[in-house]
Amino acid sequence: MEQASLATKTSGNVIRCRAAVAWTTNAPLSIEEVEVDPPKAGEVRVKIIASGICGTDNHTIEGKMKTPFPVILGHEGAGVVESIGPGVTTVKPGDKVLMFPLPECRECFYCLHPEGNFCEKEDIISPTGLMLDGTSRFTCRGKKIYNIMGTSTFTEYTVVHEIAVVKIDAAAPMDTVCIMSCAVPTGFGAVFNTAQVTPGSSCVVFGLGGIGSAIVMACKASGACRIIGVDINEEKFPRARALGVTDCLNPNKLKKPVQEVVKEMTGVGVDFAFEAIGLIETMVAALKSCNRSYGVCVIMGVAPTGSQLSFDPLVLLPGRTLKSSVLGGYKTRDDIPKLVTDYVQKKINIDPLITHRLPFPKINEGFRLLREGKCIRCVLSMRP
Ligand code: APR
Ligand code: ZN
């Protein structure tokens, strides 16, 4: 009932609410009152319930991933539809939804192809920070505020395209399934879809943060018998072992390059290597860690804008495969609601990925926990 009355009170009007605005790089986010315009045709305004803090948000604050500023960050959100613009048919006010940093338009070449998920309407590769019509729905202190990847979830209300939002199981706990907007499908899909890890195989996972932990869980679920975890923060090791890592390596404490140690431990190198850090050097180390004949390396980390990945092509020649994917290759609107239902039905468990919960106004503390390596995933709750 609360949602129904909310829709009638606010639909069609500008909503004033709190949002965390990033005015510039390398500065704390500022909790401000913002104005959120009503949704235009094909758009949906969502009341955010919970949002996860992702490594990519931090890369953006640190200026490593270029996007227009000032911006409202956050792309791992769960919420309730407040109102819809003309022509919207797949969600209605009151629906529980997830929003995705990668849309699924169901019309473009990639959406129509069974193997594709990188929708042509994405705003990831060359971000504009604007809606598809080239305008913004956020204003603060008279200034236009940009969005991030068409999402922006560090706000009490946001406007997203219908193609980036999907109704989910009404029984889903929003403050947990919000991480199914990014971390969970990114990690699970890297393993199940992109690498297709096989039972009895050996794996190495570079980076044991949110994405790396989801990768570890999926490697274990796939029946990998050896899972080597690599991180420079040894505080990550006990949890990683609990999730399925069999051996932990800190590259800073090794006398040889980490790929040589992985090779010695496994004889020829692993079957599957994953990079979930976002550094060129660890991408190359991951590639060299997989066996040279049929090893598969999947890069999930996002490197700084403009950086170049280089290595001797002879590394690939014997047969190695280098791959990547966004959102784990899942078609976001088609596939991710099924993951949510699997969680509700206890077929999969994502609870160990969430180590911290904070009220939304403490967002800068959440980023501090991420930078200091104290948390896997921190979820912000919008409720007072
Ligand atoms: N070698 C090994 N581990 C490292 C190194 C390094 N040189 N540098 C950082 N790490 C570890 C950190 O200690 C941390 O545990 O990598 C992990 C990164 O985890 P998070 O900060 O939690 O980031 P996450 O959200 O998992 O994202 C990882 O994937 O989606 C991308 O943009 C995202 O590039 C980022 C990556
Ligand atoms: Zn598409």
Short mmCIF file of C-alpha atoms and ligand atoms in Angstrom, two decimals:
data_model
loop_
_atom_site.label_atom_id
_atom_site.label_comp_id
_atom_site.label_asym_id
_atom_site.label_seq_id
_atom_site.Cartn_x
_atom_site.Cartn_y
_atom_site.Cartn_z
CA MET A 1 0.00 0.00 0.00
CA GLU A 2 2.81 2.33 0.89
CA GLN A 3 4.25 2.05 -2.62
CA ALA A 4 0.89 2.67 -4.31
CA SER A 5 0.33 5.90 -2.40
CA LEU A 6 3.95 6.90 -3.06
CA ALA A 7 3.43 6.58 -6.80
CA THR A 8 0.34 8.77 -6.82
CA LYS A 9 2.00 11.46 -4.69
CA THR A 10 5.20 11.78 -6.65
CA SER A 11 4.69 10.46 -10.18
CA GLY A 12 5.08 13.15 -12.83
CA ASN A 13 6.82 15.49 -10.35
CA VAL A 14 10.43 16.26 -9.61
CA ILE A 15 11.53 14.39 -6.46
CA ARG A 16 13.91 16.04 -4.02
CA CYS A 17 15.96 13.49 -2.13
CA ARG A 18 19.42 12.72 -0.81
CA ALA A 19 22.21 11.52 -3.05
CA ALA A 20 25.98 11.08 -2.73
CA VAL A 21 27.50 13.42 -5.30
CA ALA A 22 31.08 13.02 -6.53
CA TRP A 23 31.99 16.61 -7.49
CA THR A 24 35.59 15.79 -8.41
CA THR A 25 37.96 12.85 -8.32
CA ASN A 26 39.91 11.94 -5.18
CA ALA A 27 37.48 13.65 -2.79
CA PRO A 28 34.91 12.27 -0.34
CA LEU A 29 31.40 11.91 -1.74
CA SER A 30 29.10 14.67 -0.61
CA ILE A 31 25.58 13.88 0.64
CA GLU A 32 23.43 16.52 -1.05
CA GLU A 33 19.82 17.27 -1.78
CA VAL A 34 19.28 16.57 -5.47
CA GLU A 35 16.35 16.92 -7.84
CA VAL A 36 15.40 13.81 -9.77
CA ASP A 37 13.27 14.47 -12.86
CA PRO A 38 10.31 12.25 -13.75
CA PRO A 39 11.08 9.43 -16.20
CA LYS A 40 10.74 10.19 -19.90
CA ALA A 41 9.56 7.72 -22.56
CA GLY A 42 11.10 4.29 -22.04
CA GLU A 43 12.44 5.24 -18.60
CA VAL A 44 11.69 4.13 -15.05
CA ARG A 45 12.14 6.03 -11.78
CA VAL A 46 13.20 3.75 -8.95
CA LYS A 47 13.28 4.23 -5.18
CA ILE A 48 16.58 2.62 -4.19
CA ILE A 49 16.42 0.22 -1.23
CA ALA A 50 20.02 -1.02 -1.13
CA SER A 51 23.22 -0.62 -3.08
CA GLY A 52 26.58 -2.39 -3.03
CA ILE A 53 29.92 -0.58 -3.24
CA CYS A 54 32.05 -2.01 -6.08
CA GLY A 55 35.75 -1.71 -6.92
CA THR A 56 34.76 0.05 -10.15
CA ASP A 57 33.10 2.89 -8.19
CA ASN A 58 36.38 3.32 -6.33
CA HIS A 59 38.40 3.29 -9.59
CA THR A 60 36.14 6.12 -10.81
CA ILE A 61 36.63 8.20 -7.64
CA GLU A 62 40.38 7.69 -7.94
CA GLY A 63 40.24 8.93 -11.55
CA LYS A 64 41.45 5.64 -13.02
CA MET A 65 38.24 5.11 -14.96
CA LYS A 66 37.30 8.22 -16.86
CA THR A 67 33.68 9.34 -16.77
CA PRO A 68 32.10 12.83 -16.75
CA PHE A 69 31.90 14.65 -13.38
CA PRO A 70 30.04 15.69 -11.26
CA VAL A 71 28.45 12.27 -11.06
CA ILE A 72 26.27 10.09 -8.86
CA LEU A 73 28.08 6.75 -8.69
CA GLY A 74 26.81 3.28 -7.73
CA HIS A 75 25.68 0.55 -10.10
CA GLU A 76 24.70 -2.35 -7.82
CA GLY A 77 21.18 -1.40 -6.86
CA ALA A 78 17.93 -2.99 -5.81
CA GLY A 79 14.78 -0.94 -5.43
CA VAL A 80 11.08 -0.45 -6.01
CA VAL A 81 9.59 1.20 -9.10
CA GLU A 82 8.15 4.60 -8.14
CA SER A 83 6.83 5.63 -11.57
CA ILE A 84 7.23 4.80 -15.25
CA GLY A 85 7.49 6.90 -18.38
CA PRO A 86 5.35 6.54 -21.52
CA GLY A 87 5.67 3.22 -23.33
CA VAL A 88 7.14 1.24 -20.43
CA THR A 89 5.53 -2.21 -20.31
CA THR A 90 7.86 -4.62 -18.49
CA VAL A 91 7.72 -3.06 -15.00
CA LYS A 92 5.10 -1.09 -13.06
CA PRO A 93 5.04 1.03 -9.88
CA GLY A 94 5.54 -1.12 -6.80
CA ASP A 95 7.57 -3.83 -8.56
CA LYS A 96 10.77 -4.95 -6.84
CA VAL A 97 13.58 -4.53 -9.35
CA LEU A 98 17.30 -4.77 -9.99
CA MET A 99 19.14 -2.21 -12.12
CA PHE A 100 22.13 -3.15 -14.27
CA PRO A 101 25.20 -1.26 -15.50
CA LEU A 102 24.74 -3.19 -18.77
CA PRO A 103 21.32 -2.98 -20.47
CA GLU A 104 19.66 -5.64 -22.56
CA CYS A 105 17.63 -3.95 -25.31
CA ARG A 106 16.58 -7.27 -26.91
CA GLU A 107 16.79 -5.60 -30.33
CA CYS A 108 20.45 -5.05 -31.19
CA PHE A 109 22.78 -7.53 -32.90
CA TYR A 110 24.38 -8.67 -29.65
CA CYS A 111 21.14 -8.98 -27.68
CA LEU A 112 19.61 -11.08 -30.46
CA HIS A 113 22.67 -13.33 -30.78
CA PRO A 114 22.55 -16.31 -28.38
CA GLU A 115 26.22 -15.80 -27.40
CA GLY A 116 26.12 -12.01 -26.99
CA ASN A 117 25.35 -9.82 -23.99
CA PHE A 118 27.23 -6.57 -24.66
CA CYS A 119 24.18 -4.53 -25.70
CA GLU A 120 24.85 -1.71 -28.17
CA LYS A 121 23.03 0.74 -25.86
CA GLU A 122 25.77 0.40 -23.19
CA ASP A 123 27.47 3.45 -21.70
CA ILE A 124 30.60 1.70 -20.45
CA ILE A 125 33.31 1.89 -23.13
CA SER A 126 33.06 5.63 -23.93
CA PRO A 127 30.86 6.91 -21.12
CA THR A 128 28.62 9.94 -21.75
CA GLY A 129 27.07 9.88 -18.26
CA LEU A 130 23.76 10.74 -19.89
CA MET A 131 20.50 9.01 -20.73
CA LEU A 132 20.11 7.70 -24.30
CA ASP A 133 18.44 10.99 -25.36
CA GLY A 134 21.61 12.85 -24.35
CA THR A 135 20.17 14.54 -21.24
CA SER A 136 20.45 14.05 -17.46
CA ARG A 137 17.70 13.47 -14.86
CA PHE A 138 19.75 14.76 -11.90
CA THR A 139 20.30 18.36 -10.79
CA CYS A 140 22.11 19.60 -7.67
CA ARG A 141 22.62 23.25 -6.66
CA GLY A 142 21.50 24.23 -10.16
CA LYS A 143 24.13 22.04 -11.84
CA LYS A 144 23.56 19.05 -14.11
CA ILE A 145 24.82 15.83 -12.52
CA TYR A 146 25.89 12.89 -14.69
CA ASN A 147 24.95 9.25 -14.19
CA ILE A 148 27.24 6.23 -14.25
CA MET A 149 26.63 3.52 -16.85
CA GLY A 150 22.97 4.57 -17.05
CA THR A 151 22.46 3.50 -13.45
CA SER A 152 23.48 5.71 -10.43
CA THR A 153 22.37 4.00 -7.24
CA PHE A 154 24.01 6.11 -4.51
CA THR A 155 20.80 8.12 -4.30
CA GLU A 156 17.35 7.64 -2.80
CA TYR A 157 15.80 7.86 -6.28
CA THR A 158 17.23 7.29 -9.74
CA VAL A 159 16.00 7.15 -13.33
CA VAL A 160 17.08 4.23 -15.52
CA HIS A 161 16.11 2.97 -18.95
CA GLU A 162 13.52 0.21 -19.04
CA ILE A 163 16.16 -1.88 -20.87
CA ALA A 164 18.39 -1.78 -17.76
CA VAL A 165 15.82 -2.74 -15.13
CA VAL A 166 14.06 -6.01 -14.40
CA LYS A 167 11.39 -7.23 -12.01
CA ILE A 168 12.66 -9.80 -9.51
CA ASP A 169 11.14 -12.35 -7.14
CA ALA A 170 9.00 -10.46 -4.61
CA ALA A 171 10.43 -12.64 -1.83
CA ALA A 172 14.03 -11.54 -2.52
CA PRO A 173 15.79 -9.69 0.34
CA MET A 174 16.74 -6.44 -1.37
CA ASP A 175 19.71 -5.62 0.87
CA THR A 176 21.38 -8.85 -0.25
CA VAL A 177 20.31 -9.39 -3.86
CA CYS A 178 21.47 -5.87 -4.78
CA ILE A 179 24.93 -7.40 -5.34
CA MET A 180 23.34 -9.53 -8.06
CA SER A 181 23.38 -6.37 -10.18
CA CYS A 182 27.15 -6.68 -10.64
CA ALA A 183 29.51 -8.62 -8.34
CA VAL A 184 27.68 -11.95 -8.35
CA PRO A 185 26.96 -12.31 -12.10
CA THR A 186 30.41 -10.88 -12.95
CA GLY A 187 32.15 -13.53 -10.84
CA PHE A 188 29.80 -16.45 -11.41
CA GLY A 189 29.51 -15.82 -15.16
CA ALA A 190 33.30 -15.53 -15.55
CA VAL A 191 33.47 -19.13 -14.35
CA PHE A 192 30.26 -20.72 -15.66
CA ASN A 193 29.92 -18.89 -19.01
CA THR A 194 33.25 -17.37 -20.04
CA ALA A 195 35.81 -19.91 -18.79
CA GLN A 196 33.46 -22.89 -18.40
CA VAL A 197 35.49 -24.38 -15.57
CA THR A 198 35.41 -28.18 -15.58
CA PRO A 199 35.24 -30.69 -12.69
CA GLY A 200 38.65 -31.74 -11.40
CA SER A 201 40.40 -28.73 -12.93
CA SER A 202 42.95 -26.36 -11.39
CA CYS A 203 42.32 -22.60 -11.13
CA VAL A 204 44.11 -19.47 -9.96
CA VAL A 205 42.27 -16.33 -8.90
CA PHE A 206 44.18 -13.03 -8.80
CA GLY A 207 42.45 -10.66 -6.35
CA LEU A 208 40.30 -11.95 -3.49
CA GLY A 209 37.93 -8.98 -3.19
CA GLY A 210 34.25 -8.97 -4.12
CA ILE A 211 34.63 -10.19 -7.70
CA GLY A 212 37.45 -12.64 -6.90
CA SER A 213 35.46 -14.16 -4.01
CA ALA A 214 32.46 -14.75 -6.29
CA ILE A 215 34.85 -16.38 -8.80
CA VAL A 216 36.24 -18.66 -6.07
CA MET A 217 32.72 -19.75 -5.04
CA ALA A 218 31.84 -20.57 -8.64
CA CYS A 219 35.11 -22.48 -9.26
CA LYS A 220 34.33 -24.61 -6.23
CA ALA A 221 30.73 -25.13 -7.39
CA SER A 222 32.12 -26.23 -10.78
CA GLY A 223 34.14 -28.97 -9.10
CA ALA A 224 37.62 -27.46 -9.46
CA CYS A 225 39.94 -29.53 -7.25
CA ARG A 226 42.66 -26.92 -6.79
CA ILE A 227 41.96 -23.20 -6.40
CA ILE A 228 44.99 -20.97 -5.82
CA GLY A 229 44.18 -17.50 -4.45
CA VAL A 230 46.57 -14.57 -5.05
CA ASP A 231 46.39 -11.32 -3.09
CA ILE A 232 48.82 -8.86 -1.50
CA ASN A 233 46.47 -8.43 1.47
CA GLU A 234 46.79 -11.55 3.60
CA GLU A 235 43.75 -10.52 5.64
CA LYS A 236 41.77 -11.83 2.65
CA PHE A 237 43.14 -15.36 3.00
CA PRO A 238 41.05 -16.92 5.84
CA ARG A 239 37.75 -16.00 4.16
CA ALA A 240 39.04 -17.10 0.76
CA ARG A 241 39.96 -20.49 2.21
CA ALA A 242 36.48 -20.77 3.73
CA LEU A 243 34.99 -20.15 0.27
CA GLY A 244 37.11 -22.82 -1.43
CA VAL A 245 40.66 -21.55 -2.00
CA THR A 246 43.11 -24.42 -1.41
CA ASP A 247 46.41 -22.45 -1.54
CA CYS A 248 47.09 -18.76 -0.88
CA LEU A 249 49.94 -16.76 -2.39
CA ASN A 250 51.14 -13.25 -1.56
CA PRO A 251 53.25 -12.12 -4.56
CA ASN A 252 55.12 -9.62 -2.36
CA LYS A 253 56.49 -12.47 -0.26
CA LEU A 254 57.59 -14.73 -3.12
CA LYS A 255 61.17 -14.94 -4.35
CA LYS A 256 60.04 -15.61 -7.93
CA PRO A 257 57.31 -14.14 -10.13
CA VAL A 258 53.94 -15.51 -9.03
CA GLN A 259 53.30 -17.24 -12.38
CA GLU A 260 56.46 -19.33 -11.90
CA VAL A 261 55.32 -20.39 -8.45
CA VAL A 262 51.88 -21.34 -9.81
CA LYS A 263 53.60 -23.37 -12.53
CA GLU A 264 55.75 -25.21 -10.00
CA MET A 265 52.76 -25.93 -7.78
CA THR A 266 50.75 -27.44 -10.64
CA GLY A 267 53.46 -28.89 -12.89
CA VAL A 268 52.41 -27.10 -16.09
CA GLY A 269 50.31 -24.17 -14.91
CA VAL A 270 46.60 -24.09 -14.14
CA ASP A 271 43.72 -24.93 -16.46
CA PHE A 272 41.90 -21.66 -15.71
CA ALA A 273 43.27 -18.27 -14.53
CA PHE A 274 41.16 -15.29 -13.47
CA GLU A 275 42.23 -11.67 -12.96
CA ALA A 276 39.96 -9.67 -10.63
CA ILE A 277 42.21 -6.74 -9.69
CA GLY A 278 42.40 -4.43 -12.70
CA LEU A 279 46.19 -4.06 -13.11
CA ILE A 280 48.14 -4.75 -16.30
CA GLU A 281 50.91 -6.60 -14.43
CA THR A 282 48.48 -9.01 -12.77
CA MET A 283 46.66 -9.56 -16.08
CA VAL A 284 49.92 -10.68 -17.69
CA ALA A 285 50.82 -12.79 -14.64
CA ALA A 286 47.38 -14.47 -14.80
CA LEU A 287 47.83 -15.22 -18.50
CA LYS A 288 51.25 -16.77 -17.90
CA SER A 289 49.90 -18.79 -14.94
CA CYS A 290 47.64 -20.91 -17.11
CA ASN A 291 49.15 -23.87 -18.94
CA ARG A 292 50.52 -22.99 -22.34
CA SER A 293 48.65 -25.57 -24.40
CA TYR A 294 44.98 -25.23 -23.45
CA GLY A 295 44.99 -22.86 -20.47
CA VAL A 296 42.23 -20.25 -20.40
CA CYS A 297 42.74 -16.82 -18.84
CA VAL A 298 39.73 -14.63 -18.10
CA ILE A 299 40.30 -10.97 -17.25
CA MET A 300 37.51 -9.43 -15.16
CA GLY A 301 39.44 -6.52 -13.66
CA VAL A 302 38.99 -3.13 -15.29
CA ALA A 303 42.33 -1.49 -16.10
CA PRO A 304 42.85 2.29 -15.91
CA THR A 305 41.45 4.18 -18.93
CA GLY A 306 44.00 4.35 -21.74
CA SER A 307 46.34 1.64 -20.43
CA GLN A 308 47.84 -0.91 -22.82
CA LEU A 309 48.11 -4.66 -22.30
CA SER A 310 51.28 -6.03 -23.87
CA PHE A 311 53.05 -9.37 -23.83
CA ASP A 312 55.12 -11.53 -26.17
CA PRO A 313 52.63 -13.14 -28.61
CA LEU A 314 54.56 -16.39 -28.18
CA VAL A 315 52.74 -16.62 -24.84
CA LEU A 316 49.53 -17.29 -26.81
CA LEU A 317 50.99 -19.28 -29.70
CA PRO A 318 51.08 -22.71 -28.02
CA GLY A 319 47.31 -22.51 -27.49
CA ARG A 320 46.45 -20.33 -24.51
CA THR A 321 43.14 -18.47 -24.69
CA LEU A 322 42.70 -14.93 -23.34
CA LYS A 323 39.09 -13.90 -22.71
CA SER A 324 36.97 -11.38 -20.88
CA SER A 325 33.33 -10.60 -20.27
CA VAL A 326 31.07 -7.96 -18.77
CA LEU A 327 28.48 -9.06 -16.21
CA GLY A 328 29.84 -12.57 -16.73
CA GLY A 329 28.34 -12.82 -20.20
CA TYR A 330 24.81 -13.00 -18.76
CA LYS A 331 21.99 -11.38 -20.70
CA THR A 332 21.09 -9.12 -17.82
CA ARG A 333 17.28 -8.99 -17.97
CA ASP A 334 16.83 -12.57 -19.19
CA ASP A 335 19.28 -14.37 -16.93
CA ILE A 336 19.85 -12.47 -13.69
CA PRO A 337 16.27 -12.73 -12.30
CA LYS A 338 16.78 -16.53 -12.46
CA LEU A 339 19.89 -16.17 -10.30
CA VAL A 340 17.82 -14.15 -7.81
CA THR A 341 15.17 -16.89 -7.71
CA ASP A 342 17.91 -19.51 -7.27
CA TYR A 343 19.08 -17.55 -4.23
CA VAL A 344 15.54 -17.23 -2.81
CA GLN A 345 15.10 -21.00 -3.28
CA LYS A 346 18.47 -21.58 -1.56
CA LYS A 347 20.02 -23.22 -4.65
CA ILE A 348 22.90 -20.75 -4.47
CA ASN A 349 24.28 -18.79 -1.54
CA ILE A 350 25.77 -15.31 -1.87
CA ASP A 351 25.66 -14.31 1.81
CA PRO A 352 29.42 -14.80 2.46
CA LEU A 353 30.19 -12.03 -0.05
CA ILE A 354 28.56 -9.35 2.13
CA THR A 355 30.83 -8.58 5.08
CA HIS A 356 29.62 -5.09 6.01
CA ARG A 357 26.36 -3.16 6.04
CA LEU A 358 26.05 0.59 6.57
CA PRO A 359 23.30 3.19 6.40
CA PHE A 360 23.54 5.23 3.18
CA PRO A 361 24.88 8.47 4.81
CA LYS A 362 27.97 6.51 5.94
CA ILE A 363 28.95 5.84 2.33
CA ASN A 364 32.45 7.33 2.70
CA GLU A 365 33.13 4.88 5.53
CA GLY A 366 32.15 2.09 3.12
CA PHE A 367 34.71 3.32 0.59
CA ARG A 368 37.34 3.53 3.33
CA LEU A 369 36.67 -0.12 4.25
CA LEU A 370 37.07 -1.09 0.57
CA ARG A 371 40.32 0.88 0.11
CA GLU A 372 41.79 -0.50 3.33
CA GLY A 373 40.91 -4.02 2.23
CA LYS A 374 38.67 -4.59 5.26
CA CYS A 375 35.54 -5.65 3.42
CA ILE A 376 34.53 -7.99 0.62
CA ARG A 377 31.24 -6.29 -0.22
CA CYS A 378 29.72 -3.45 1.80
CA VAL A 379 26.01 -2.90 1.23
CA LEU A 380 24.44 0.51 1.87
CA SER A 381 20.87 0.56 3.07
CA MET A 382 18.72 3.54 2.06
CA ARG A 383 16.23 3.00 4.88
CA PRO A 384 16.64 5.42 7.76
N1 APR B 1 48.40 -8.19 -6.49
C1 APR B 1 47.50 -9.01 -5.91
N2 APR B 1 46.33 -8.55 -5.38
C2 APR B 1 46.09 -7.24 -5.43
C3 APR B 1 47.01 -6.32 -6.01
C4 APR B 1 48.21 -6.85 -6.55
N3 APR B 1 49.14 -6.07 -7.10
N4 APR B 1 46.48 -5.08 -5.91
C5 APR B 1 45.29 -5.21 -5.28
N5 APR B 1 45.05 -6.51 -4.98
C6 APR B 1 43.86 -7.09 -4.34
C7 APR B 1 43.32 -6.28 -3.21
O1 APR B 1 44.02 -6.53 -2.01
C8 APR B 1 41.84 -6.75 -3.16
O2 APR B 1 41.69 -7.85 -2.29
O3 APR B 1 42.80 -7.14 -5.29
C9 APR B 1 41.56 -7.18 -4.60
C10 APR B 1 40.54 -6.28 -5.32
O4 APR B 1 39.31 -6.43 -4.73
P1 APR B 1 38.25 -5.22 -4.50
O5 APR B 1 38.99 -3.98 -4.18
O6 APR B 1 37.21 -5.75 -3.55
O7 APR B 1 37.60 -4.99 -5.95
P2 APR B 1 36.41 -5.79 -6.70
O8 APR B 1 35.11 -5.12 -6.47
O9 APR B 1 36.52 -7.24 -6.40
O10 APR B 1 36.81 -5.52 -8.21
C11 APR B 1 37.99 -6.08 -8.77
O11 APR B 1 37.10 -6.15 -10.98
O12 APR B 1 35.11 -5.32 -11.76
C12 APR B 1 36.45 -5.09 -11.64
O13 APR B 1 36.65 -2.71 -11.60
C13 APR B 1 36.74 -3.85 -10.82
O14 APR B 1 38.99 -3.83 -11.49
C14 APR B 1 38.14 -4.16 -10.40
C15 APR B 1 38.15 -5.64 -10.19
ZN ZN B 2 21.03 -4.65 -27.02
#
